[in-house]
PDB file of C-alpha atoms in Angstrom:
ATOM      1  CA  MET A   1      66.112 160.544 120.362  1.00  0.00           C
ATOM      2  CA  THR A   2      64.823 163.768 121.886  1.00  0.00           C
ATOM      3  CA  VAL A   3      67.506 165.913 123.474  1.00  0.00           C
ATOM      4  CA  THR A   4      66.902 167.735 126.747  1.00  0.00           C
ATOM      5  CA  THR A   5      68.933 170.917 126.908  1.00  0.00           C
ATOM      6  CA  THR A   6      70.717 172.057 130.051  1.00  0.00           C
ATOM      7  CA  ALA A   7      70.125 175.666 131.006  1.00  0.00           C
ATOM      8  CA  LYS A   8      73.135 177.846 130.335  1.00  0.00           C
ATOM      9  CA  VAL A   9      74.085 180.720 132.596  1.00  0.00           C
ATOM     10  CA  PRO A  10      74.206 184.068 130.758  1.00  0.00           C
ATOM     11  CA  PRO A  11      77.529 185.874 131.091  1.00  0.00           C
ATOM     12  CA  ALA A  12      77.682 188.975 133.269  1.00  0.00           C
ATOM     13  CA  ILE A  13      77.365 192.115 131.144  1.00  0.00           C
ATOM     14  CA  SER A  14      78.573 195.355 132.686  1.00  0.00           C
ATOM     15  CA  GLY A  15      76.489 198.497 132.259  1.00  0.00           C
ATOM     16  CA  ARG A  16      72.950 199.177 131.088  1.00  0.00           C
ATOM     17  CA  THR A  17      71.746 197.523 127.884  1.00  0.00           C
ATOM     18  CA  ALA A  18      69.486 198.852 125.138  1.00  0.00           C
ATOM     19  CA  ILE A  19      67.563 196.500 122.853  1.00  0.00           C
ATOM     20  CA  VAL A  20      66.937 197.846 119.355  1.00  0.00           C
ATOM     21  CA  ALA A  21      63.785 195.881 118.580  1.00  0.00           C
ATOM     22  CA  GLY A  22      62.679 194.690 115.178  1.00  0.00           C
ATOM     23  CA  ASN A  23      59.798 192.275 114.615  1.00  0.00           C
ATOM     24  CA  GLY A  24      59.330 188.878 116.243  1.00  0.00           C
ATOM     25  CA  GLN A  25      59.695 187.592 119.790  1.00  0.00           C
ATOM     26  CA  LEU A  26      63.489 187.767 120.138  1.00  0.00           C
ATOM     27  CA  PRO A  27      63.590 191.331 121.581  1.00  0.00           C
ATOM     28  CA  LEU A  28      61.110 190.318 124.282  1.00  0.00           C
ATOM     29  CA  ALA A  29      63.121 187.185 125.131  1.00  0.00           C
ATOM     30  CA  VAL A  30      66.290 189.263 125.514  1.00  0.00           C
ATOM     31  CA  ALA A  31      64.502 191.813 127.712  1.00  0.00           C
ATOM     32  CA  GLU A  32      63.022 189.081 129.910  1.00  0.00           C
ATOM     33  CA  SER A  33      66.427 187.456 130.402  1.00  0.00           C
ATOM     34  CA  LEU A  34      68.017 190.782 131.363  1.00  0.00           C
ATOM     35  CA  ARG A  35      65.252 191.545 133.855  1.00  0.00           C
ATOM     36  CA  LYS A  36      65.723 188.128 135.453  1.00  0.00           C
ATOM     37  CA  GLN A  37      69.362 189.122 135.955  1.00  0.00           C
ATOM     38  CA  GLY A  38      68.199 192.258 137.769  1.00  0.00           C
ATOM     39  CA  ALA A  39      68.925 194.613 134.876  1.00  0.00           C
ATOM     40  CA  ASP A  40      66.753 197.443 133.554  1.00  0.00           C
ATOM     41  CA  PRO A  41      66.989 197.238 129.752  1.00  0.00           C
ATOM     42  CA  LEU A  42      65.812 200.056 127.508  1.00  0.00           C
ATOM     43  CA  MET A  43      63.562 199.010 124.631  1.00  0.00           C
ATOM     44  CA  ILE A  44      64.063 201.028 121.443  1.00  0.00           C
ATOM     45  CA  ALA A  45      61.400 200.138 118.880  1.00  0.00           C
ATOM     46  CA  ILE A  46      62.152 200.329 115.166  1.00  0.00           C
ATOM     47  CA  LYS A  47      59.226 202.218 113.654  1.00  0.00           C
ATOM     48  CA  GLY A  48      57.044 199.991 111.506  1.00  0.00           C
ATOM     49  CA  GLU A  49      58.854 196.823 112.623  1.00  0.00           C
ATOM     50  CA  ALA A  50      58.590 196.278 116.391  1.00  0.00           C
ATOM     51  CA  GLU A  51      55.798 194.155 117.844  1.00  0.00           C
ATOM     52  CA  PRO A  52      52.886 196.057 119.493  1.00  0.00           C
ATOM     53  CA  SER A  53      53.784 194.603 122.907  1.00  0.00           C
ATOM     54  CA  ILE A  54      57.086 196.532 122.816  1.00  0.00           C
ATOM     55  CA  TYR A  55      55.092 199.763 123.120  1.00  0.00           C
ATOM     56  CA  GLN A  56      53.265 198.713 126.287  1.00  0.00           C
ATOM     57  CA  GLY A  57      56.204 199.445 128.594  1.00  0.00           C
ATOM     58  CA  LYS A  58      58.740 202.252 128.766  1.00  0.00           C
ATOM     59  CA  HIS A  59      60.342 202.593 125.357  1.00  0.00           C
ATOM     60  CA  ALA A  60      61.839 204.881 122.748  1.00  0.00           C
ATOM     61  CA  GLU A  61      61.213 204.760 119.003  1.00  0.00           C
ATOM     62  CA  ILE A  62      63.440 205.416 116.001  1.00  0.00           C
ATOM     63  CA  SER A  63      63.271 204.916 112.259  1.00  0.00           C
ATOM     64  CA  ILE A  64      65.634 202.348 110.816  1.00  0.00           C
ATOM     65  CA  VAL A  65      68.016 205.006 109.416  1.00  0.00           C
ATOM     66  CA  GLU A  66      67.810 207.450 112.326  1.00  0.00           C
ATOM     67  CA  LEU A  67      71.309 206.870 113.638  1.00  0.00           C
ATOM     68  CA  GLY A  68      71.662 210.348 115.105  1.00  0.00           C
ATOM     69  CA  GLY A  69      68.490 209.880 117.133  1.00  0.00           C
ATOM     70  CA  LEU A  70      69.647 206.465 118.318  1.00  0.00           C
ATOM     71  CA  VAL A  71      72.985 207.806 119.554  1.00  0.00           C
ATOM     72  CA  LYS A  72      71.259 210.657 121.413  1.00  0.00           C
ATOM     73  CA  ILE A  73      68.937 208.191 123.159  1.00  0.00           C
ATOM     74  CA  LEU A  74      71.782 205.852 124.086  1.00  0.00           C
ATOM     75  CA  LYS A  75      73.830 208.674 125.581  1.00  0.00           C
ATOM     76  CA  ALA A  76      70.871 210.210 127.436  1.00  0.00           C
ATOM     77  CA  GLU A  77      69.943 206.856 129.004  1.00  0.00           C
ATOM     78  CA  GLY A  78      73.503 205.966 130.026  1.00  0.00           C
ATOM     79  CA  ILE A  79      73.651 202.897 127.785  1.00  0.00           C
ATOM     80  CA  ALA A  80      76.829 200.808 127.575  1.00  0.00           C
ATOM     81  CA  ASN A  81      75.630 197.827 125.498  1.00  0.00           C
ATOM     82  CA  VAL A  82      73.377 197.547 122.455  1.00  0.00           C
ATOM     83  CA  VAL A  83      71.543 194.423 121.267  1.00  0.00           C
ATOM     84  CA  LEU A  84      70.136 194.344 117.727  1.00  0.00           C
ATOM     85  CA  ALA A  85      67.256 191.872 118.001  1.00  0.00           C
ATOM     86  CA  GLY A  86      64.387 190.901 115.743  1.00  0.00           C
ATOM     87  CA  GLY A  87      63.741 190.981 112.038  1.00  0.00           C
ATOM     88  CA  VAL A  88      63.405 193.908 109.657  1.00  0.00           C
ATOM     89  CA  ARG A  89      60.891 193.454 106.845  1.00  0.00           C
ATOM     90  CA  HIS A  90      61.566 196.713 105.027  1.00  0.00           C
ATOM     91  CA  ARG A  91      64.851 197.737 103.469  1.00  0.00           C
ATOM     92  CA  PRO A  92      66.072 201.149 104.665  1.00  0.00           C
ATOM     93  CA  GLU A  93      65.287 204.255 102.606  1.00  0.00           C
ATOM     94  CA  PHE A  94      68.375 206.356 103.058  1.00  0.00           C
ATOM     95  CA  ARG A  95      66.777 209.506 101.605  1.00  0.00           C
ATOM     96  CA  HIS A  96      65.101 209.932 105.013  1.00  0.00           C
ATOM     97  CA  ALA A  97      68.538 210.074 106.602  1.00  0.00           C
ATOM     98  CA  LEU A  98      69.224 213.352 104.792  1.00  0.00           C
ATOM     99  CA  ARG A  99      66.671 215.331 106.795  1.00  0.00           C
ATOM    100  CA  PRO A 100      68.288 218.220 108.722  1.00  0.00           C
ATOM    101  CA  GLY A 101      69.134 217.485 112.340  1.00  0.00           C
ATOM    102  CA  ASN A 102      69.272 213.724 112.032  1.00  0.00           C
ATOM    103  CA  GLY A 103      73.023 213.657 112.625  1.00  0.00           C
ATOM    104  CA  ASN A 104      73.365 210.822 110.134  1.00  0.00           C
ATOM    105  CA  LEU A 105      75.608 212.264 107.432  1.00  0.00           C
ATOM    106  CA  VAL A 106      78.841 210.952 108.946  1.00  0.00           C
ATOM    107  CA  ALA A 107      77.512 207.374 108.772  1.00  0.00           C
ATOM    108  CA  LEU A 108      75.473 207.702 105.584  1.00  0.00           C
ATOM    109  CA  TYR A 109      78.395 207.239 103.176  1.00  0.00           C
ATOM    110  CA  ARG A 110      79.462 204.069 104.992  1.00  0.00           C
ATOM    111  CA  PHE A 111      75.901 202.689 104.854  1.00  0.00           C
ATOM    112  CA  LEU A 112      75.454 203.486 101.168  1.00  0.00           C
ATOM    113  CA  ARG A 113      78.679 201.655 100.312  1.00  0.00           C
ATOM    114  CA  ALA A 114      77.608 198.654 102.413  1.00  0.00           C
ATOM    115  CA  PHE A 115      74.025 198.644 101.104  1.00  0.00           C
ATOM    116  CA  ARG A 116      75.048 197.051  97.795  1.00  0.00           C
ATOM    117  CA  LEU A 117      76.863 194.239  99.631  1.00  0.00           C
ATOM    118  CA  GLY A 118      73.677 192.698 101.060  1.00  0.00           C
ATOM    119  CA  ASP A 119      72.223 192.330 104.538  1.00  0.00           C
ATOM    120  CA  ASP A 120      75.381 191.085 106.229  1.00  0.00           C
ATOM    121  CA  GLY A 121      77.494 193.876 104.791  1.00  0.00           C
ATOM    122  CA  LEU A 122      74.941 196.448 105.902  1.00  0.00           C
ATOM    123  CA  LEU A 123      74.720 194.990 109.413  1.00  0.00           C
ATOM    124  CA  ARG A 124      78.491 195.092 109.753  1.00  0.00           C
ATOM    125  CA  ALA A 125      78.437 198.776 108.821  1.00  0.00           C
ATOM    126  CA  VAL A 126      75.670 199.486 111.345  1.00  0.00           C
ATOM    127  CA  ILE A 127      77.533 197.651 114.123  1.00  0.00           C
ATOM    128  CA  ALA A 128      80.843 199.354 113.319  1.00  0.00           C
ATOM    129  CA  THR A 129      79.161 202.757 113.360  1.00  0.00           C
ATOM    130  CA  ILE A 130      77.413 202.161 116.697  1.00  0.00           C
ATOM    131  CA  GLU A 131      80.660 200.952 118.247  1.00  0.00           C
ATOM    132  CA  SER A 132      82.522 203.987 116.881  1.00  0.00           C
ATOM    133  CA  TYR A 133      80.505 206.050 119.376  1.00  0.00           C
ATOM    134  CA  GLY A 134      81.849 203.976 122.259  1.00  0.00           C
ATOM    135  CA  PHE A 135      78.967 201.531 122.714  1.00  0.00           C
ATOM    136  CA  ARG A 136      79.412 197.748 122.743  1.00  0.00           C
ATOM    137  CA  VAL A 137      77.192 195.684 120.435  1.00  0.00           C
ATOM    138  CA  VAL A 138      76.241 192.363 122.047  1.00  0.00           C
ATOM    139  CA  GLY A 139      74.622 189.361 120.360  1.00  0.00           C
ATOM    140  CA  ALA A 140      71.201 188.254 121.612  1.00  0.00           C
ATOM    141  CA  HIS A 141      72.609 184.751 122.126  1.00  0.00           C
ATOM    142  CA  GLU A 142      75.198 186.169 124.539  1.00  0.00           C
ATOM    143  CA  ILE A 143      72.370 187.256 126.836  1.00  0.00           C
ATOM    144  CA  VAL A 144      70.014 184.318 126.209  1.00  0.00           C
ATOM    145  CA  PRO A 145      72.423 181.426 125.448  1.00  0.00           C
ATOM    146  CA  ASP A 146      69.646 178.814 125.679  1.00  0.00           C
ATOM    147  CA  ILE A 147      68.212 179.961 122.344  1.00  0.00           C
ATOM    148  CA  LEU A 148      71.290 178.700 120.476  1.00  0.00           C
ATOM    149  CA  THR A 149      70.872 175.279 118.887  1.00  0.00           C
ATOM    150  CA  PRO A 150      72.580 172.394 120.712  1.00  0.00           C
ATOM    151  CA  GLU A 151      75.262 170.063 119.350  1.00  0.00           C
ATOM    152  CA  PRO A 152      74.371 167.867 116.345  1.00  0.00           C
ATOM    153  CA  SER A 153      71.391 165.710 117.279  1.00  0.00           C
ATOM    154  CA  THR A 154      67.723 165.044 116.602  1.00  0.00           C
ATOM    155  CA  LEU A 155      65.586 167.238 118.862  1.00  0.00           C
ATOM    156  CA  THR A 156      62.251 165.564 118.127  1.00  0.00           C
ATOM    157  CA  ARG A 157      60.677 162.126 118.383  1.00  0.00           C
ATOM    158  CA  LYS A 158      60.711 161.726 114.613  1.00  0.00           C
ATOM    159  CA  GLN A 159      64.027 160.837 112.969  1.00  0.00           C
ATOM    160  CA  PRO A 160      65.020 161.751 109.384  1.00  0.00           C
ATOM    161  CA  ASP A 161      64.721 158.875 106.894  1.00  0.00           C
ATOM    162  CA  GLN A 162      67.095 158.245 103.984  1.00  0.00           C
ATOM    163  CA  ASP A 163      65.129 160.463 101.598  1.00  0.00           C
ATOM    164  CA  SER A 164      65.229 163.279 104.135  1.00  0.00           C
ATOM    165  CA  ILE A 165      68.981 162.876 104.619  1.00  0.00           C
ATOM    166  CA  ALA A 166      69.467 163.244 100.843  1.00  0.00           C
ATOM    167  CA  ASN A 167      67.263 166.337 100.865  1.00  0.00           C
ATOM    168  CA  MET A 168      69.221 167.761 103.803  1.00  0.00           C
ATOM    169  CA  GLN A 169      72.486 167.364 101.914  1.00  0.00           C
ATOM    170  CA  ALA A 170      71.119 169.081  98.802  1.00  0.00           C
ATOM    171  CA  ALA A 171      69.579 171.952 100.747  1.00  0.00           C
ATOM    172  CA  ARG A 172      72.730 172.416 102.868  1.00  0.00           C
ATOM    173  CA  ARG A 173      74.848 172.914  99.755  1.00  0.00           C
ATOM    174  CA  ALA A 174      72.347 175.400  98.362  1.00  0.00           C
ATOM    175  CA  ALA A 175      72.008 177.322 101.626  1.00  0.00           C
ATOM    176  CA  ALA A 176      75.799 177.573 101.938  1.00  0.00           C
ATOM    177  CA  ALA A 177      76.048 178.876  98.366  1.00  0.00           C
ATOM    178  CA  ILE A 178      73.446 181.627  98.720  1.00  0.00           C
ATOM    179  CA  GLY A 179      74.839 182.475 102.146  1.00  0.00           C
ATOM    180  CA  ALA A 180      78.289 183.054 100.676  1.00  0.00           C
ATOM    181  CA  LEU A 181      76.645 185.481  98.245  1.00  0.00           C
ATOM    182  CA  ASP A 182      74.855 187.233 101.159  1.00  0.00           C
ATOM    183  CA  ILE A 183      71.456 186.412  99.665  1.00  0.00           C
ATOM    184  CA  GLY A 184      69.727 184.308 102.317  1.00  0.00           C
ATOM    185  CA  GLN A 185      70.041 181.666 105.008  1.00  0.00           C
ATOM    186  CA  GLY A 186      67.694 178.882 103.951  1.00  0.00           C
ATOM    187  CA  ALA A 187      66.801 176.408 101.220  1.00  0.00           C
ATOM    188  CA  VAL A 188      64.227 173.665 100.641  1.00  0.00           C
ATOM    189  CA  ALA A 189      64.953 170.407  98.838  1.00  0.00           C
ATOM    190  CA  VAL A 190      62.336 167.891  97.706  1.00  0.00           C
ATOM    191  CA  GLY A 191      63.076 164.634  95.915  1.00  0.00           C
ATOM    192  CA  GLY A 192      66.817 165.262  96.145  1.00  0.00           C
ATOM    193  CA  ARG A 193      66.720 168.610  94.324  1.00  0.00           C
ATOM    194  CA  VAL A 194      66.473 172.190  95.530  1.00  0.00           C
ATOM    195  CA  VAL A 195      63.049 173.736  94.898  1.00  0.00           C
ATOM    196  CA  ALA A 196      63.263 177.017  96.829  1.00  0.00           C
ATOM    197  CA  LEU A 197      65.898 179.463  98.039  1.00  0.00           C
ATOM    198  CA  GLU A 198      65.382 182.101 100.703  1.00  0.00           C
ATOM    199  CA  GLY A 199      65.684 185.702  99.579  1.00  0.00           C
ATOM    200  CA  VAL A 200      64.628 189.009 101.058  1.00  0.00           C
ATOM    201  CA  GLU A 201      61.091 187.678 101.600  1.00  0.00           C
ATOM    202  CA  GLY A 202      62.212 185.488 104.524  1.00  0.00           C
ATOM    203  CA  THR A 203      61.719 181.865 105.531  1.00  0.00           C
ATOM    204  CA  ASP A 204      57.967 181.862 106.141  1.00  0.00           C
ATOM    205  CA  ALA A 205      57.228 183.396 102.735  1.00  0.00           C
ATOM    206  CA  MET A 206      59.571 180.885 101.077  1.00  0.00           C
ATOM    207  CA  LEU A 207      57.707 178.016 102.753  1.00  0.00           C
ATOM    208  CA  GLN A 208      54.381 179.467 101.639  1.00  0.00           C
ATOM    209  CA  ARG A 209      55.764 179.510  98.099  1.00  0.00           C
ATOM    210  CA  VAL A 210      56.673 175.814  98.416  1.00  0.00           C
ATOM    211  CA  ALA A 211      53.132 175.062  99.611  1.00  0.00           C
ATOM    212  CA  GLU A 212      51.725 176.872  96.561  1.00  0.00           C
ATOM    213  CA  LEU A 213      54.056 174.979  94.216  1.00  0.00           C
ATOM    214  CA  ARG A 214      52.945 171.683  95.725  1.00  0.00           C
ATOM    215  CA  LEU A 215      49.281 172.666  95.442  1.00  0.00           C
ATOM    216  CA  ALA A 216      49.840 173.577  91.789  1.00  0.00           C
ATOM    217  CA  LYS A 217      51.519 170.162  91.305  1.00  0.00           C
ATOM    218  CA  ARG A 218      54.787 171.803  90.277  1.00  0.00           C
ATOM    219  CA  ILE A 219      56.404 169.650  92.983  1.00  0.00           C
ATOM    220  CA  HIS A 220      55.452 166.019  92.459  1.00  0.00           C
ATOM    221  CA  SER A 221      57.574 164.298  95.087  1.00  0.00           C
ATOM    222  CA  THR A 222      56.355 163.966  98.652  1.00  0.00           C
ATOM    223  CA  GLY A 223      58.229 165.163 101.717  1.00  0.00           C
ATOM    224  CA  GLY A 224      61.134 167.557 101.642  1.00  0.00           C
ATOM    225  CA  VAL A 225      63.397 169.347 104.119  1.00  0.00           C
ATOM    226  CA  LEU A 226      64.033 172.961 105.079  1.00  0.00           C
ATOM    227  CA  VAL A 227      67.657 173.781 105.939  1.00  0.00           C
ATOM    228  CA  LYS A 228      68.701 176.964 107.727  1.00  0.00           C
ATOM    229  CA  CYS A 229      72.310 177.895 108.404  1.00  0.00           C
ATOM    230  CA  ALA A 230      74.377 180.991 109.042  1.00  0.00           C
ATOM    231  CA  LYS A 231      76.204 182.635 106.184  1.00  0.00           C
ATOM    232  CA  PRO A 232      79.910 181.678 106.087  1.00  0.00           C
ATOM    233  CA  GLN A 233      80.837 185.308 106.760  1.00  0.00           C
ATOM    234  CA  GLN A 234      77.943 185.837 109.213  1.00  0.00           C
ATOM    235  CA  GLU A 235      78.123 188.705 111.695  1.00  0.00           C
ATOM    236  CA  VAL A 236      76.940 186.613 114.651  1.00  0.00           C
ATOM    237  CA  ARG A 237      75.880 189.591 116.767  1.00  0.00           C
ATOM    238  CA  ALA A 238      72.926 190.256 114.483  1.00  0.00           C
ATOM    239  CA  ASP A 239      70.611 188.343 112.171  1.00  0.00           C
ATOM    240  CA  LEU A 240      71.551 184.777 113.071  1.00  0.00           C
ATOM    241  CA  PRO A 241      69.090 182.403 111.368  1.00  0.00           C
ATOM    242  CA  ALA A 242      66.173 181.395 113.561  1.00  0.00           C
ATOM    243  CA  ILE A 243      63.193 179.073 113.689  1.00  0.00           C
ATOM    244  CA  GLY A 244      60.095 179.159 115.855  1.00  0.00           C
ATOM    245  CA  ILE A 245      56.516 177.944 115.964  1.00  0.00           C
ATOM    246  CA  SER A 246      55.608 179.771 112.735  1.00  0.00           C
ATOM    247  CA  THR A 247      58.448 177.930 110.957  1.00  0.00           C
ATOM    248  CA  ILE A 248      57.038 174.590 112.115  1.00  0.00           C
ATOM    249  CA  GLU A 249      53.517 175.539 111.040  1.00  0.00           C
ATOM    250  CA  ASN A 250      54.605 176.695 107.587  1.00  0.00           C
ATOM    251  CA  ALA A 251      56.882 173.681 107.068  1.00  0.00           C
ATOM    252  CA  ALA A 252      53.922 171.408 107.843  1.00  0.00           C
ATOM    253  CA  LYS A 253      51.666 173.335 105.428  1.00  0.00           C
ATOM    254  CA  ALA A 254      54.352 172.954 102.761  1.00  0.00           C
ATOM    255  CA  GLY A 255      54.244 169.170 103.213  1.00  0.00           C
ATOM    256  CA  LEU A 256      57.830 168.886 104.437  1.00  0.00           C
ATOM    257  CA  LYS A 257      59.091 166.035 106.610  1.00  0.00           C
ATOM    258  CA  GLY A 258      61.431 168.107 108.718  1.00  0.00           C
ATOM    259  CA  ILE A 259      63.834 170.949 109.374  1.00  0.00           C
ATOM    260  CA  ALA A 260      67.619 170.872 109.701  1.00  0.00           C
ATOM    261  CA  ILE A 261      69.431 173.786 111.365  1.00  0.00           C
ATOM    262  CA  GLU A 262      73.069 174.601 111.975  1.00  0.00           C
ATOM    263  CA  SER A 263      74.334 173.746 115.450  1.00  0.00           C
ATOM    264  CA  GLY A 264      75.556 176.684 117.532  1.00  0.00           C
ATOM    265  CA  ARG A 265      74.769 179.269 114.841  1.00  0.00           C
ATOM    266  CA  THR A 266      70.968 179.137 114.654  1.00  0.00           C
ATOM    267  CA  LEU A 267      68.403 180.333 117.193  1.00  0.00           C
ATOM    268  CA  ILE A 268      65.324 178.419 118.349  1.00  0.00           C
ATOM    269  CA  LEU A 269      62.778 180.932 119.619  1.00  0.00           C
ATOM    270  CA  GLY A 270      60.616 179.360 122.309  1.00  0.00           C
ATOM    271  CA  TYR A 271      62.520 176.064 122.367  1.00  0.00           C
ATOM    272  CA  GLU A 272      60.019 173.905 124.271  1.00  0.00           C
ATOM    273  CA  GLU A 273      56.986 175.238 122.391  1.00  0.00           C
ATOM    274  CA  THR A 274      58.715 174.881 119.025  1.00  0.00           C
ATOM    275  CA  ILE A 275      59.825 171.280 119.584  1.00  0.00           C
ATOM    276  CA  LYS A 276      56.375 170.406 120.971  1.00  0.00           C
ATOM    277  CA  ALA A 277      54.785 171.850 117.827  1.00  0.00           C
ATOM    278  CA  ALA A 278      57.170 169.816 115.650  1.00  0.00           C
ATOM    279  CA  ASN A 279      56.324 166.618 117.530  1.00  0.00           C
ATOM    280  CA  GLU A 280      52.605 167.307 117.168  1.00  0.00           C
ATOM    281  CA  ALA A 281      53.014 167.994 113.447  1.00  0.00           C
ATOM    282  CA  GLY A 282      55.079 164.830 112.941  1.00  0.00           C
ATOM    283  CA  LEU A 283      58.149 166.749 111.772  1.00  0.00           C
ATOM    284  CA  PHE A 284      61.751 166.149 112.723  1.00  0.00           C
ATOM    285  CA  VAL A 285      64.142 168.906 113.789  1.00  0.00           C
ATOM    286  CA  GLU A 286      67.787 168.020 113.262  1.00  0.00           C
ATOM    287  CA  THR A 287      70.927 170.018 114.053  1.00  0.00           C
ATOM    288  CA  PHE A 288      74.183 169.719 112.125  1.00  0.00           C
ATOM    289  CA  VAL A 289      77.649 171.225 111.787  1.00  0.00           C
ATOM    290  CA  GLN A 290      77.968 173.114 108.524  1.00  0.00           C
ATOM    291  CA  GLU A 291      81.113 172.756 106.451  1.00  0.00           C
ATOM    292  CA  THR A 292      83.303 175.853 106.352  1.00  0.00           C
ATOM    293  CA  ARG A 293      82.942 177.606 103.019  1.00  0.00           C
ATOM    294  CA  THR A 294      84.640 180.724 101.779  1.00  0.00           C
ATOM    295  CA  ASP A 295      82.851 181.075  98.447  1.00  0.00           C
ATOM    296  CA  ALA A 296      79.748 179.925  96.599  1.00  0.00           C
ATOM    297  CA  SER A 297      81.420 176.943  94.944  1.00  0.00           C
TER     298      SER A 297
END
């Protein structure tokens, strides 16, 4: 059964909003939603990460560790709210934060301590530091609620078969385990066993690895399922797991039968286009409620 979503009304957000833009289409979706609400968002591109289209309109640019510059921009533009949207391919190099005049030294110690904890720990430190200057950090899904996955259901024409359900269960356990360790948000299971775990390379690269393994006949079973879910300790205002058209394309190239994503804690970027692509590729997209886990066991 294909589910038709009902448009959700974004909550009213007081004050001007800045979007700190990494890669991908999420920053643009947030900006479009704000403009439809009559707001004038400020786009702040992360150097080396933001999409080229971000630079076509009025924008500012910062490096990923340039906290002092970010705060100056936010204050100068009268910003009240900050949205951290989009991916970051490159890990921060904190030696650049030591340049004179960056105004980063107060936050640097906090970041260095958090850096060893993984992405979620680092994001929490970034959010806490931004909010310590009096700004409010808002999740992208709070502005564009329609991108959140709906309640547990099958979103496509194709339904998961029994083999796929077994693969979903295996991949869900694996994704929960690596999430608890702050390693990644996704896993692939084929033939009832886990064959790939998401790390710093991201979902698309993991799926490309699965395709290569299948081509090399290291994976002999057909089918398989990608599972994406939030980490148990996930900071939901940044880096929620997401799928989009590229996820569908890479899942199809990897020979998978479908994708399962956590309900209410995963984003679907370009919902209609993504589900259409899944239907055309003959893949299912299923949503589920993940069990609460507090450790990797």
